[in-house]
Amino acid sequence: MMKVQLYNTASRSVEEFAPIHPPEARIYSCGMTVYSFAHIGHLKTYIASDILRRTLEFAGYEVRHVMNVTDVGHMTSDEDEGDDKMDVGAKKEGLSPWELARKYEEHFFNTIREVNIIRPQVICRATEHIQEQIELIQRLEKNGFTYITPAGVVFDSNKFDRYADFARLQLDGNIENFRTAADPDRKSPQDFSLWVLNKPNHVMQWDSPWGRGYPGWHIECSAMAMRYLGEELDIHTGGIDHIPVHHTNEIAQSECATGKTFARFWVHSAFLNVDGTKMSKSLGNLYTLDDCRAKGFTPLALRYFFLQSSYRKPINFTWDALEAAQTALAKIWEFCSELPAPSVEPLEDYLSEFRAALYDDLNTSAALAVVHKLIKSDADPAAKARTLFKMDDVLALDLATSRTRLNDLRTMRGATQDSEQKALELAQQRQELRKQKNFAEADRLRGEIEALGFTVMDTPAGPQVKPLG
Ligand code: AMP
Ligand code: ZN
């Protein structure tokens, strides 16, 4: 059997995947912090873990996939500084942190379903696993890896001599700009909270052996991963931003509690940037799947867009690039919608080339190249259909329902053109209102135009509209 090769952050090299309990492959994915909408950067990372899962299943493994929901304890910095993101978000929206968490959790799972991400078998919320977290902290306490300050129970990183290894940290006082938490009672800047005390304004609080408080963000992932997958995972996934702090801390606390290697493989996806800069709310370049749809893109165009490059490469997002991805996907759908009923047997040579691409550290762009080669080939159309639909077990581009997908896309595109026409009419009315100095009404119309997903540009030739963003 051909073996799956994966890049392992722990060794900084590509290694052959071999699970601890074959044929089962146990994967833990760090989930969303549910204080706001999931954006398309999140989707890059979760599509990567979905491709990993589907590839392992394609290779015959039985995947057990666990994903947490961070609904407490993730501070506004990835260290312990600032406030809990849940508290900040809840105040802003006039909701309780619990209501906020449910709202964005639901949005997240609806979003990932639309890009055909298979829902992990276990979804676990941090707030529903407080006892497991307390027990893990107690194990660490018993093993001598903690100390207590007025701020809470802290992990003593100096007691774990491999602390810096995973992220190749230079702990010589030159710790980049991460670990700035200025808690005067900490022995070292990289020590981190396991249980937070004395935060009376924090809404979510639980009793513990150390007093009322709440867990740190890192301990929740270790505790829930072990609860559902045991003390040794096959694969742990996340975005590369988690390497220096979150995953470093997960490894430290898990391995100091159990004495075992926490995860054999660490698979990290690189970031999605926008127009050459970091995607962020403050820069106004943070897009959700809903934004993409409002501009006439089908969710699967985004999936195709990500499949075009390696999960390990940072991607620069532009609307033009998404348009090109959608055009390419629509062509595949067009081709597939004309195919006859699939034959019984797939084309093994194409499948094995496809497999080789994916097993080479999830090389989805090479896998798509095989798809295009097959489409162009003069193979029997019924066999092509069978082979393409089989490949779609991993690609998940809805190839078997291409005709419906294409129709949906055309309907949506038509609707978007209607919106543009309507926005242009409103922009012309707005110009008249401005001439009449009725600025209040003109502003209201600008709001309506924006609600349609467009912005107005005043040009010498009159008002024009273009998609927002
Ligand atoms: P968070 O909710 O911030 O904990 O993020 C959830 C997951 O999405 C983590 O694995 C992050 O590394 C990942 N992530 C966040 N922003 C991006 C981005 N712009 N590109 C790719 N992955 C991201
Ligand atoms: Zn995590």
Coordinates of N, CA and C and ligand atoms in Angstrom, one line a residue, residues 28 30-31 68 217 221 236 242 246-247 250, ligand 2:
Y28 N -6.7 15.6 16.2 CA -7.3 16.7 17.0 C -7.0 18.0 16.3
C30 N -7.4 22.2 16.6 CA -7.8 23.3 17.4 C -9.0 24.0 16.7
G31 N -10.0 24.2 17.5 CA -11.2 24.8 16.9 C -11.2 26.3 17.0
N68 N -12.3 21.1 19.1 CA -12.9 21.8 20.2 C -13.5 23.1 19.8
W217 N -6.4 29.1 28.1 CA -6.8 28.6 26.8 C -6.1 27.3 26.4
C221 N -7.3 22.5 25.3 CA -7.0 21.6 24.2 C -6.4 20.3 24.6
H236 N -2.0 16.4 15.3 CA -2.6 17.6 15.8 C -2.5 18.7 14.8
H242 N -0.1 29.2 15.8 CA -0.2 28.5 17.1 C 1.1 27.9 17.5
H246 N 0.6 28.6 21.6 CA -0.5 27.7 22.0 C 0.0 26.2 21.9
H247 N 0.6 25.8 20.8 CA 1.0 24.4 20.7 C 2.2 24.1 21.5
E250 N 0.7 23.5 24.8 CA 0.0 22.3 24.8 C 0.9 21.1 25.0
Ligands
ZN2 ZN -5.8 24.3 20.6

